[in-house]
Short mmCIF file of C-alpha atoms in Angstrom, two decimals:
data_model
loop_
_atom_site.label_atom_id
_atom_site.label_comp_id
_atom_site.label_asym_id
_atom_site.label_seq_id
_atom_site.Cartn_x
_atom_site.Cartn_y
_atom_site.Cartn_z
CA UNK A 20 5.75 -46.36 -3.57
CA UNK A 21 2.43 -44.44 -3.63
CA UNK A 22 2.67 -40.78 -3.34
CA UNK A 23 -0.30 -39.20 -4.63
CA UNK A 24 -3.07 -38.75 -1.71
CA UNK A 25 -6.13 -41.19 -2.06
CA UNK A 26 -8.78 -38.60 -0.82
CA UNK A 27 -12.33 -39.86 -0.55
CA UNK A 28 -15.81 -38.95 0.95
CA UNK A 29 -18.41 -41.33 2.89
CA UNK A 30 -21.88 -40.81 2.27
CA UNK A 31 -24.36 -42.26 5.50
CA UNK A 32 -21.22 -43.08 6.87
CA UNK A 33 -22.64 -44.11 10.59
CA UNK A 34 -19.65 -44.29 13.39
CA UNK A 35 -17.06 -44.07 10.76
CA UNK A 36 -15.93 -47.97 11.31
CA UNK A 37 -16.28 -49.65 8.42
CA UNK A 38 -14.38 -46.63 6.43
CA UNK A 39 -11.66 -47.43 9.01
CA UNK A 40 -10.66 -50.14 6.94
CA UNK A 41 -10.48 -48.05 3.88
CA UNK A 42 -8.47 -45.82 5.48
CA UNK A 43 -5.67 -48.42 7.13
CA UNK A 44 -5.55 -49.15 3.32
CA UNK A 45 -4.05 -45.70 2.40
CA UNK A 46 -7.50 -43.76 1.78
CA UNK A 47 -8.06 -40.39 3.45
CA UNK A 48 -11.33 -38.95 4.74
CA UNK A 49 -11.69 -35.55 3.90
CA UNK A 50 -15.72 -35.58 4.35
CA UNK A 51 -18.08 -37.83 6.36
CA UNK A 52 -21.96 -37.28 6.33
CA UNK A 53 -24.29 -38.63 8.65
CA UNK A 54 -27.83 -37.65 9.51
CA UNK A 55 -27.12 -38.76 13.13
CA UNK A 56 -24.91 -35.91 15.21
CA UNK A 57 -24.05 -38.74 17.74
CA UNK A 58 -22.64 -40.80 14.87
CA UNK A 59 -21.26 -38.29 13.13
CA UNK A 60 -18.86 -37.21 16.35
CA UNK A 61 -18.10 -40.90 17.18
CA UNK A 62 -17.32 -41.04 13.37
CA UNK A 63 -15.17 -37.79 13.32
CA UNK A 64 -13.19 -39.15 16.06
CA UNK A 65 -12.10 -41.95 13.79
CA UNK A 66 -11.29 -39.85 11.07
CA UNK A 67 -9.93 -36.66 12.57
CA UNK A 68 -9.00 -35.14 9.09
CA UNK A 69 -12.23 -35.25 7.93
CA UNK A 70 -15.18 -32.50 7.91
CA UNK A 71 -18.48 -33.63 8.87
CA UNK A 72 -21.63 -32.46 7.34
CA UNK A 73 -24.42 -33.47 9.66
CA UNK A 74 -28.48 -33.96 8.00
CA UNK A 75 -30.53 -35.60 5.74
CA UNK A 76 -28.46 -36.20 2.93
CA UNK A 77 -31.39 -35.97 0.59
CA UNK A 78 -31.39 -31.89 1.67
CA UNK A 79 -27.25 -31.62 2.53
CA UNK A 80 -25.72 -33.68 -0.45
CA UNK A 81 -24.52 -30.19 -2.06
CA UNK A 82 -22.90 -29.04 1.28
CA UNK A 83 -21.03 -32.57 1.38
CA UNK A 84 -19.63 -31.82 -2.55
CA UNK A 85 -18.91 -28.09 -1.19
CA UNK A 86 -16.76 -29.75 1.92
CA UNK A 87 -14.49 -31.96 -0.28
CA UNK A 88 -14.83 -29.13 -3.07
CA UNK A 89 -13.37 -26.68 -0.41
CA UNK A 90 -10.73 -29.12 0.44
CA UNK A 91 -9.58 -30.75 -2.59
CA UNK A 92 -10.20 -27.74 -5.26
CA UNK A 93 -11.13 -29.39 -8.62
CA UNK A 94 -9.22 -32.82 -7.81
CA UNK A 95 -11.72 -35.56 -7.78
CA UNK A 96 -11.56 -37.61 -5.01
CA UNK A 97 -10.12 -41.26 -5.05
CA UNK A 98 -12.87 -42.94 -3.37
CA UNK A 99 -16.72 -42.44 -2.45
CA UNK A 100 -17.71 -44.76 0.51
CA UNK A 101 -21.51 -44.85 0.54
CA UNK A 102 -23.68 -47.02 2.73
CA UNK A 103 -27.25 -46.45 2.63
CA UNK A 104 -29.90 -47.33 5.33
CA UNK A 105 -30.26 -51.33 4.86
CA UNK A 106 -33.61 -51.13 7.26
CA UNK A 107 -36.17 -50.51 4.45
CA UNK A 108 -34.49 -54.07 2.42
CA UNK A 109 -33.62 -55.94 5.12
CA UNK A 110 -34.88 -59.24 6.07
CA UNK A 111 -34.99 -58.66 9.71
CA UNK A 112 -37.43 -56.28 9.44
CA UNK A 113 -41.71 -56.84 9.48
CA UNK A 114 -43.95 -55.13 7.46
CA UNK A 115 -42.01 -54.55 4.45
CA UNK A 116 -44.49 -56.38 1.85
CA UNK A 117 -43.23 -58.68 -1.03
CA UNK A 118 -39.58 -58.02 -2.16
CA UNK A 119 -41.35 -57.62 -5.76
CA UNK A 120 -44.41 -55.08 -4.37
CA UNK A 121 -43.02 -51.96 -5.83
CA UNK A 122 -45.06 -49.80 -3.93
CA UNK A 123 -44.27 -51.03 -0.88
CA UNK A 124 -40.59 -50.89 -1.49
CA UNK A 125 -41.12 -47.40 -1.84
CA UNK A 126 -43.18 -46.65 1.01
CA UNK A 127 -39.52 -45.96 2.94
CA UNK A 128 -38.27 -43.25 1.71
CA UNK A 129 -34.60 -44.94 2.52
CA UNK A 130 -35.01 -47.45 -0.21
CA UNK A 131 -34.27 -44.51 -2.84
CA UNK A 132 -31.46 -42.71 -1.19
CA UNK A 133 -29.45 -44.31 -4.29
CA UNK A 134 -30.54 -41.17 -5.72
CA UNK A 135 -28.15 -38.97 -3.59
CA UNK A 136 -25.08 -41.41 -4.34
CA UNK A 137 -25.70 -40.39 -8.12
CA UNK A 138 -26.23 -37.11 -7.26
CA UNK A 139 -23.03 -36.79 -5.29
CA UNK A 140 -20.99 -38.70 -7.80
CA UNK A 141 -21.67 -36.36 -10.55
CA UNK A 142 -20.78 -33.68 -8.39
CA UNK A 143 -17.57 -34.85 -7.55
CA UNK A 144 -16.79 -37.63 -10.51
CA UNK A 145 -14.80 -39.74 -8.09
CA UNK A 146 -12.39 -42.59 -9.48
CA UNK A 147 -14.03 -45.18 -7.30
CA UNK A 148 -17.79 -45.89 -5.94
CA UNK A 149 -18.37 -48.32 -3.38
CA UNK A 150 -21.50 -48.96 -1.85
CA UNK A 151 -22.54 -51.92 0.54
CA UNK A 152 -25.88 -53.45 1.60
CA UNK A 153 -28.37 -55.82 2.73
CA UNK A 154 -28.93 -58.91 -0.30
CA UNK A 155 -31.90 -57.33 -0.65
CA UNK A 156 -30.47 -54.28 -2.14
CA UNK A 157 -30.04 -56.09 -5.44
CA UNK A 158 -33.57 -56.97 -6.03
CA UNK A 159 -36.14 -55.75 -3.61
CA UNK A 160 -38.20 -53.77 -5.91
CA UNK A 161 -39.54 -49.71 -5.49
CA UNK A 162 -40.89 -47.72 -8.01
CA UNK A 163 -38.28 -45.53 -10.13
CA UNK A 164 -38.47 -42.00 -9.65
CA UNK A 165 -37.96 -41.20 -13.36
CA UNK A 166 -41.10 -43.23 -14.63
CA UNK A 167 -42.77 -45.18 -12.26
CA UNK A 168 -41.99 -48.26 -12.46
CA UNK A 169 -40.43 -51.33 -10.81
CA UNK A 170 -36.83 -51.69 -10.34
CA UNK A 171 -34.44 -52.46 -7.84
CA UNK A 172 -32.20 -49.88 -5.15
CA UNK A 173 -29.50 -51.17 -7.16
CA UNK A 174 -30.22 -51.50 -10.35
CA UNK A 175 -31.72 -47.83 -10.72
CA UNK A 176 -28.29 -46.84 -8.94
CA UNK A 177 -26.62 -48.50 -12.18
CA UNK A 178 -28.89 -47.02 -14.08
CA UNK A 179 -28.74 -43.75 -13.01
CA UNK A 180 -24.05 -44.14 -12.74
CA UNK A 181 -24.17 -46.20 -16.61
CA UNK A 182 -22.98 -42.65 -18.85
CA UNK A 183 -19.37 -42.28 -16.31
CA UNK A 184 -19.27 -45.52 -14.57
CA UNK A 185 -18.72 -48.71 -15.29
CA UNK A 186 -20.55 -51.20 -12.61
CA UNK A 187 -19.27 -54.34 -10.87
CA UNK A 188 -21.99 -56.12 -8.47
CA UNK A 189 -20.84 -58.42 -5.45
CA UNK A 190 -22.59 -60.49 -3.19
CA UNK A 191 -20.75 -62.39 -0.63
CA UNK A 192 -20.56 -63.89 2.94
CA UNK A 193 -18.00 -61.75 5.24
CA UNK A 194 -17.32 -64.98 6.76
CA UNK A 195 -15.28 -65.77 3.59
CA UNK A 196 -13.01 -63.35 4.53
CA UNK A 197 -12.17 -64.03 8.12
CA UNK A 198 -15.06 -62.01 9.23
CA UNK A 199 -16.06 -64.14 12.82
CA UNK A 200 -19.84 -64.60 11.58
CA UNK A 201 -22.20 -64.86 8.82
CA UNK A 202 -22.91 -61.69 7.01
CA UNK A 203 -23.96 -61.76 3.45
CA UNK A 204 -23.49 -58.18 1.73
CA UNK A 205 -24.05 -56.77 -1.33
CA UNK A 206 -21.33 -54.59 -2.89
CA UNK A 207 -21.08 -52.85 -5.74
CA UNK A 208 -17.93 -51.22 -6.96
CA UNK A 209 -18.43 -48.62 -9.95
CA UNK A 210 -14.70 -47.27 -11.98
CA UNK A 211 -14.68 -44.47 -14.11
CA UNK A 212 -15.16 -45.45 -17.64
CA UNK A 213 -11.99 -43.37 -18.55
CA UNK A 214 -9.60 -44.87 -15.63
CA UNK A 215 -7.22 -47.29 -17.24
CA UNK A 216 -8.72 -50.03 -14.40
CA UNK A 217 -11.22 -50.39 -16.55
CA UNK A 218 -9.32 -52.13 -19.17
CA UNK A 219 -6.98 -53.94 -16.59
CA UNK A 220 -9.90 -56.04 -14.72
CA UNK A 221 -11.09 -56.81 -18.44
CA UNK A 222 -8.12 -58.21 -19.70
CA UNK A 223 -7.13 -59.81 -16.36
CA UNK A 224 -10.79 -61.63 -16.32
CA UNK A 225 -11.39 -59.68 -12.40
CA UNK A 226 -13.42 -58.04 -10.67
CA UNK A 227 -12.73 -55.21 -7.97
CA UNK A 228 -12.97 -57.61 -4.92
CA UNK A 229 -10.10 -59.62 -2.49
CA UNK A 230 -9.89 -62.89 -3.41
CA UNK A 231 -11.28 -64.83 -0.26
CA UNK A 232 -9.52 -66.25 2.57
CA UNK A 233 -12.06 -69.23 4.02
CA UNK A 234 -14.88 -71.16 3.05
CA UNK A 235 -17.18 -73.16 4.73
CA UNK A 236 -16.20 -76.48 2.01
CA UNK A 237 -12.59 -75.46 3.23
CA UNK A 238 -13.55 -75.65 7.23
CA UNK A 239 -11.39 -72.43 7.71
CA UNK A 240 -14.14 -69.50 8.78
CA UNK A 241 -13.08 -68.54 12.24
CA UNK A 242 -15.58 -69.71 14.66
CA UNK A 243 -17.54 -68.16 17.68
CA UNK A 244 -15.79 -70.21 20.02
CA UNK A 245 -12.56 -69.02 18.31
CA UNK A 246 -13.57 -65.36 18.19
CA UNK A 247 -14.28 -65.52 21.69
CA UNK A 248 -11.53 -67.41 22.63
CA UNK A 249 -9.00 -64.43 21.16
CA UNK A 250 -11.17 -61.71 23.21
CA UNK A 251 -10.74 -63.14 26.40
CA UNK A 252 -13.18 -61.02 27.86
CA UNK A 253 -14.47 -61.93 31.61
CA UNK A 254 -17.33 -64.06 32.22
CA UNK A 255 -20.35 -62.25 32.66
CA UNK A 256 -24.21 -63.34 33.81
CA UNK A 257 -27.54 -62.02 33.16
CA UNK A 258 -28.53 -62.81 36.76
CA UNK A 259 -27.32 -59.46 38.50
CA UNK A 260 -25.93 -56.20 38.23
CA UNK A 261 -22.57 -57.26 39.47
CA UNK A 262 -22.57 -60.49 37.60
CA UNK A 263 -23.46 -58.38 33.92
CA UNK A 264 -21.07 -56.01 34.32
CA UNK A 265 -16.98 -55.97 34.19
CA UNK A 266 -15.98 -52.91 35.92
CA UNK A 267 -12.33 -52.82 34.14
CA UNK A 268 -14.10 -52.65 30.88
CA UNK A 269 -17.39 -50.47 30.32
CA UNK A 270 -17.75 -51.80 26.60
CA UNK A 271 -18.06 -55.75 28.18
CA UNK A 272 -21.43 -55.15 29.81
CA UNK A 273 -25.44 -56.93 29.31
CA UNK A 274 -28.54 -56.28 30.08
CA UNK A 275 -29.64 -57.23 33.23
CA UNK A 276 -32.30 -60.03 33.96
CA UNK A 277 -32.66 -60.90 37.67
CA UNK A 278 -33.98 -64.53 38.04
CA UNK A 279 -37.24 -63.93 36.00
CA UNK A 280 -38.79 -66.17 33.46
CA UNK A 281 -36.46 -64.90 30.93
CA UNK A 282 -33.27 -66.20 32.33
CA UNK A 283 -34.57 -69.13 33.65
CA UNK A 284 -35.80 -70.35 30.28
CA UNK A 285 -32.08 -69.46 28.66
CA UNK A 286 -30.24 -71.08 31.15
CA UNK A 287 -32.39 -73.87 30.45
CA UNK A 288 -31.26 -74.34 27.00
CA UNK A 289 -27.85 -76.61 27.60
CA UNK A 290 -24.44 -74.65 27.10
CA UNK A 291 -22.69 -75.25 23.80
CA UNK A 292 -25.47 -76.85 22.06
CA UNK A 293 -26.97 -74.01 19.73
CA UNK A 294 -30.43 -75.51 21.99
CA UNK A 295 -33.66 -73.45 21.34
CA UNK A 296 -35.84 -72.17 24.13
CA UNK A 297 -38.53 -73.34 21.80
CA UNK A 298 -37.48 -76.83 22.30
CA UNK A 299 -37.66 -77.35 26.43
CA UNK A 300 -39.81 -79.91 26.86
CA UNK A 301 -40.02 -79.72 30.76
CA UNK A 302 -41.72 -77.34 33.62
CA UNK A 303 -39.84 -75.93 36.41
CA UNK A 304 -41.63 -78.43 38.34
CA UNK A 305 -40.61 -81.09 36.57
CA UNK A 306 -43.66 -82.92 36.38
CA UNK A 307 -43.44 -86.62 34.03
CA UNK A 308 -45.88 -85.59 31.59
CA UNK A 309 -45.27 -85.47 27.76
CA UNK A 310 -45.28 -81.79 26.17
CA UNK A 311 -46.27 -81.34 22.87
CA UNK A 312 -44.34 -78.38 20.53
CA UNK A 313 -46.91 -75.39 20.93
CA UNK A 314 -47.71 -76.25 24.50
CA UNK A 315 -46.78 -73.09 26.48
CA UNK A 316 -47.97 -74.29 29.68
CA UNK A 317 -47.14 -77.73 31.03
CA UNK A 318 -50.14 -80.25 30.89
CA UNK A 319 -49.41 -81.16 34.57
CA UNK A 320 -49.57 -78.66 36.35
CA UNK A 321 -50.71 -75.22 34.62
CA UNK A 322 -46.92 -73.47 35.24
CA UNK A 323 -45.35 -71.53 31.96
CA UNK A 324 -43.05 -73.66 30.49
CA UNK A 325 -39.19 -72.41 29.93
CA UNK A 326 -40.30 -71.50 26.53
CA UNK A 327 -40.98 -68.00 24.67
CA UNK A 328 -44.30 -66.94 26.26
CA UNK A 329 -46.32 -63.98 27.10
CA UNK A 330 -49.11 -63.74 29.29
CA UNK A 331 -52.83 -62.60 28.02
CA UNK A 332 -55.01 -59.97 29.68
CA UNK A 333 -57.28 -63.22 31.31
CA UNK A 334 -54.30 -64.32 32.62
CA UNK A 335 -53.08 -67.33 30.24
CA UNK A 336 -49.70 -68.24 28.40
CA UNK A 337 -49.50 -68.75 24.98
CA UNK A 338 -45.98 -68.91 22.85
CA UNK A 339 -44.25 -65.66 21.07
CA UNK A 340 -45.82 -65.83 17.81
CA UNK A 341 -43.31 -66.17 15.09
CA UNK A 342 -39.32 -65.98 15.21
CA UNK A 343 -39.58 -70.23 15.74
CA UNK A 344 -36.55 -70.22 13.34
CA UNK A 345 -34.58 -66.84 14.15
CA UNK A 346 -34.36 -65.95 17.82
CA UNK A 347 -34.43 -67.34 21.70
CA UNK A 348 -31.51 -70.29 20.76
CA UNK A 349 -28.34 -70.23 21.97
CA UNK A 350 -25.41 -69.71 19.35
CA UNK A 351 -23.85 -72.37 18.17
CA UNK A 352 -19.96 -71.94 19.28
CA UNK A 353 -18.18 -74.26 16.55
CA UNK A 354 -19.64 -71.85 13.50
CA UNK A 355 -19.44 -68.51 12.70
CA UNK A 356 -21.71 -65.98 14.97
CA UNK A 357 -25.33 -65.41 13.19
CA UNK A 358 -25.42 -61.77 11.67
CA UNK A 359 -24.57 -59.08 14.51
CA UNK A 360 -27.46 -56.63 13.72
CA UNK A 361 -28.44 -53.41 15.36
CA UNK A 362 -30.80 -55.71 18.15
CA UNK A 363 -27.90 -57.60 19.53
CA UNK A 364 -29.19 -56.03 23.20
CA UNK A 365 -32.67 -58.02 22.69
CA UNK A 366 -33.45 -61.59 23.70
CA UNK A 367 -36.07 -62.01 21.43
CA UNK A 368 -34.76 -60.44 18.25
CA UNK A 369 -32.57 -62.64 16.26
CA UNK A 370 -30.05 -64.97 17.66
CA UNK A 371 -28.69 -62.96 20.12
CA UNK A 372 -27.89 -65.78 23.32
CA UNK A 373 -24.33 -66.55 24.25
CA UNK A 374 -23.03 -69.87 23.34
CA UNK A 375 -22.58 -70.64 26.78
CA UNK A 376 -23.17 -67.90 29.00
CA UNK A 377 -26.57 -67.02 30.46
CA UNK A 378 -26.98 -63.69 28.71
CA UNK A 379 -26.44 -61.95 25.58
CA UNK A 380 -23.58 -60.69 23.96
CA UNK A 381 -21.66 -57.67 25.10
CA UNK A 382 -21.32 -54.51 22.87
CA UNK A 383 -17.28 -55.64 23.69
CA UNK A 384 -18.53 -59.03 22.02
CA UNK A 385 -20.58 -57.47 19.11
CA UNK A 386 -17.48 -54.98 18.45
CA UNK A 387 -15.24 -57.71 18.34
CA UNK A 388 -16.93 -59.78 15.97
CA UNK A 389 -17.86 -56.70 13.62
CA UNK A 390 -13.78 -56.53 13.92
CA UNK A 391 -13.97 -53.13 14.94
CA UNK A 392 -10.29 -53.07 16.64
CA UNK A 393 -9.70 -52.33 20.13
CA UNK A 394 -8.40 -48.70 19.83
CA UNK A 395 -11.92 -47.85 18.16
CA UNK A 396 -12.71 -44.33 20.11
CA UNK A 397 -16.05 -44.66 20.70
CA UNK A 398 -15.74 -41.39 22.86
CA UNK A 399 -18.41 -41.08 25.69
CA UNK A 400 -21.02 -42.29 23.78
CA UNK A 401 -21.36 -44.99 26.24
CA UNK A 402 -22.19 -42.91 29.35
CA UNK A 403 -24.11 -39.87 26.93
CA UNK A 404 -26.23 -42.42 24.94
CA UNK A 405 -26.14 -45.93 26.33
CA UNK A 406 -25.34 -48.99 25.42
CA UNK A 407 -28.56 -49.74 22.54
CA UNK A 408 -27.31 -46.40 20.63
CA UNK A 409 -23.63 -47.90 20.72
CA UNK A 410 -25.20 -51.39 19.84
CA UNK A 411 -26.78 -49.73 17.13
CA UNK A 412 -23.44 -48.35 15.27
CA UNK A 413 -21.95 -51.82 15.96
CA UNK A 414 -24.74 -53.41 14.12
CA UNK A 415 -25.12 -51.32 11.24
CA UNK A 416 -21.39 -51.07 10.68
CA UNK A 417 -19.13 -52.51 7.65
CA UNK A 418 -16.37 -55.09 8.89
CA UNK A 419 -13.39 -53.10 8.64
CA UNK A 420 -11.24 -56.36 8.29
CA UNK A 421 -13.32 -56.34 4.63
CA UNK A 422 -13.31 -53.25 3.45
CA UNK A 423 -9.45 -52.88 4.44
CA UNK A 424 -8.88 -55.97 1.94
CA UNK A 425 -11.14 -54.24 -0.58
CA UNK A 426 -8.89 -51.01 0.12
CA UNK A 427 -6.29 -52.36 -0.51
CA UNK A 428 -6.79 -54.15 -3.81
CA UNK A 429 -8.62 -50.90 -4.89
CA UNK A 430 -5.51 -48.75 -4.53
CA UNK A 431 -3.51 -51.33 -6.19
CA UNK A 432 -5.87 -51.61 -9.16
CA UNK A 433 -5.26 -47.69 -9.68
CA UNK A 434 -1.50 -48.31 -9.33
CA UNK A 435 -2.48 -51.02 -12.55
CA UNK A 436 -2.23 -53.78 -10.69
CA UNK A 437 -4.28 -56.60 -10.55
CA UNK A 438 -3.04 -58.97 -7.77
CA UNK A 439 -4.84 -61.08 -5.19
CA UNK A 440 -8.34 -59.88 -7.65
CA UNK A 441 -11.28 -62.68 -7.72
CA UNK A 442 -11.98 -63.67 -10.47
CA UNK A 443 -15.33 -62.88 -13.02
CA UNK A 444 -16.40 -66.40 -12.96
CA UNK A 445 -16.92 -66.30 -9.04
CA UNK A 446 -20.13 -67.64 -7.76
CA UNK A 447 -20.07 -64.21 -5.77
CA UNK A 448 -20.20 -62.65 -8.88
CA UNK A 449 -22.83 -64.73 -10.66
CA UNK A 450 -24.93 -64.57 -7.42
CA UNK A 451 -24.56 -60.78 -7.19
CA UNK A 452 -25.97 -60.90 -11.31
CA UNK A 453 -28.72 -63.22 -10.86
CA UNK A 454 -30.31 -61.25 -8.15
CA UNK A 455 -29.58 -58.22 -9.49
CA UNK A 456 -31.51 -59.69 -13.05
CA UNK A 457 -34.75 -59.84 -10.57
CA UNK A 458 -34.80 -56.21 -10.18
CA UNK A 459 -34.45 -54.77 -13.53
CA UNK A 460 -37.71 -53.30 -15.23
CA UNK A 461 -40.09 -55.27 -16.99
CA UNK A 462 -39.52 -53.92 -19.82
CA UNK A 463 -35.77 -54.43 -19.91
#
């Protein structure tokens, strides 16, 4: 039986959720730093033994090593939790340029907040370093700080970690691990050089990571349909305030639509059948004419079709422009939910339509298939901020149901154990190197 403490810090540690998992696995907060106060409180009230330390990180990094310092004394901690801002790597957002443009990699500021995990790590010299992130992370190029030139989030992180650390890269779909939808992360776990674990994952051929639980060759993720299933949360509807709303439970609640254009054209789209707006082929009016794939006004008779349009200053329809591929369709209930992001309150970001339902998902919904448990305290934030903030620290949040399995075989591996480890000739492994190969320097 364990009876040292496993103390550890979280660095841009949002609502505290993902950490959650860390700490079912025998971890304890002492610090959690966020630069957003409303976070931060929701996160603090997650982790009650923990002091928060509120700001730019960039400018309050010391302050966080003086919390744990004034804590802990010399003792390093156990565990460093760090997940920086995925927004300036992710896929989902525009105007980022070229994953290999350099310069406009590093353009957000947020791409090189790797910096302040180094920083913070040789401040404190913790045992373990975990940090989590979009794909992207591995290889979407900015320009290094030390010498200008290109090289991945990731890779300068390594870099920078390389003298004290030795570095184990991971990229993997949550789904593989019970998660309810498809979320592909990149994780990289750093040891000590001088911590016996180092030695045990070589000779036991592992890497720092659960073994996986499903696999879409095995037919095992846990679908939508499931996940929703196990919720059993009341029906709701787009259509009206009553109808969007469950009164016994403020968290299982959707934006409201009336009757206009916009929930027409999703109940159009058949229940259960992962339909696309994009693909009604018939007016309101239903007029017998054939309708081609751009058309956004039927031939007949001039009326918008139930598709993705907007109206022009002279009074005209033409379709959304882009998002054919990633948003206004349905879910499809008998596979794992697309990636719950921090627009899961938008109809036109993303897949964001119930299965069946005419209306999104609930923050109850999003919660639930984030695996954030029911006994989360999410505080007042609901009535103080409303539901797009809460949405927000849903989206952004690490699946607790992962990182309580990563926890867990983390606190064995410092007990020298090496059980229920996956192994280093995983394809998550060899993914997590190939794309981290793209964003070394040229010169390397």
């Amino acid at each position: 039986m364990r009876s040292e403490k496993l103390s550890a810090v979280s660095l841009f540690s949002n609502c505290g959720a993902g950490d959650l998992g860390y700490a079912k696995a025998g971890f304890s907060f002492e610090v959690m730093a966020e630069i957003e106060q409303r976070r931060l409180t929701v996160a603090l009230a997650n982790h009650a033994d923990a002091s928060g330390v509120p700001g730019d990180l960039r400018f309050t990094w010391r302050e966080a090593v003086a919390s744990f310092r004034n804590e802990a004394g010399a003792e390093p901690p156990a565990l460093l939790s760090a997940c920086p801002p995925c927004q300036g790597m992710s896929t989902a957002r525009g105007g980022r340029g070229r994953e290999e443009d350099a310069a406009a990699g590093s353009r957000d500021g947020r791409n090189l907040l790797v910096e302040v995990i180094a920083q913070v790590a040789n401040g404190l010299r913790p045992r373990l370093i975990v940090v989590e992130n979009v794909a992207a992370f591995f290889s979407r190029l900015v320009l290094d700080p030390r010498n200008d030139e290109p090289i991945s989030a990731a890779v300068l992180l390594q870099d920078l970690l390389d003298p004290h650390y030795e570095c184990y890269p991971f990229l993997t779909d949550l789904a593989d691990y019970g998660v309810p939808q498809r979320r592909v992360r990149a994780f990289m776990t750093f040891i000590r050089r001088d911590e016996a674990a180092v030695e045990t994952l070589a000779l036991a051929e592992c890497v720092p990571y659960p073994m996986p639980t499903a696999s879409a060759e095995d037919g095992n993720w846990t679908s939508l349909k499931e996940a929703l299933e196990q919720l059993d949360a009341a029906e709701l509807d787009a259509a009206s305030a009553e109808a969007a709303h469950d009164s016994s439970t403020p968290m299982h609640s959707v934006p409201i639509w009336g009757l206009d254009h916009r929930y027409r054209m999703v109940a159009a789209i058949p229940p259960n059948s992962g339909g696309r707006a994009w693909d009604t082929a018939h007016c309101e009016a239903k007029c017998d004419v054939q309708v081609d794939a751009d058309d956004a006004v039927c031939p007949a008779c001039n009326e918008p079709l139930l598709r993705p349009v907007v109206q022009e200053a002279d009074g005209s329809y033409r379709l959304v422009r882009g998002f054919r591929r990633s948003s206004y369709s349905r879910m499809r209930p008998e596979a794992p939910a697309p990636t719950i992001t921090t627009a899961s309150g938008h109809v036109g970001s993303d897949n964001t339509i119930h299965p069946f339902e005419n209306r999104l998902l609930s923050p109850l919904e999003c919660a639930y298939l984030q695996t954030i448990p029911d006994d989360f305290n999410w505080g007042t934030s609901l009535d103080e901020w409303g539901p797009t903030a809460v949405r927000a620290m849903i989206g952004e949040a690490v699946p607790p149901r992962f990182t309580e399995m990563h926890g867990r075989v983390l606190a064995e591996l410092l007990d020298g154990r090496t059980k229920g480890l996956t192994s280093t000739n995983d394809r998550r492994v060899a993914k997590a190197i190939e794309r981290m190969q793209r964003g070394l320097p040229a010169n390397a």
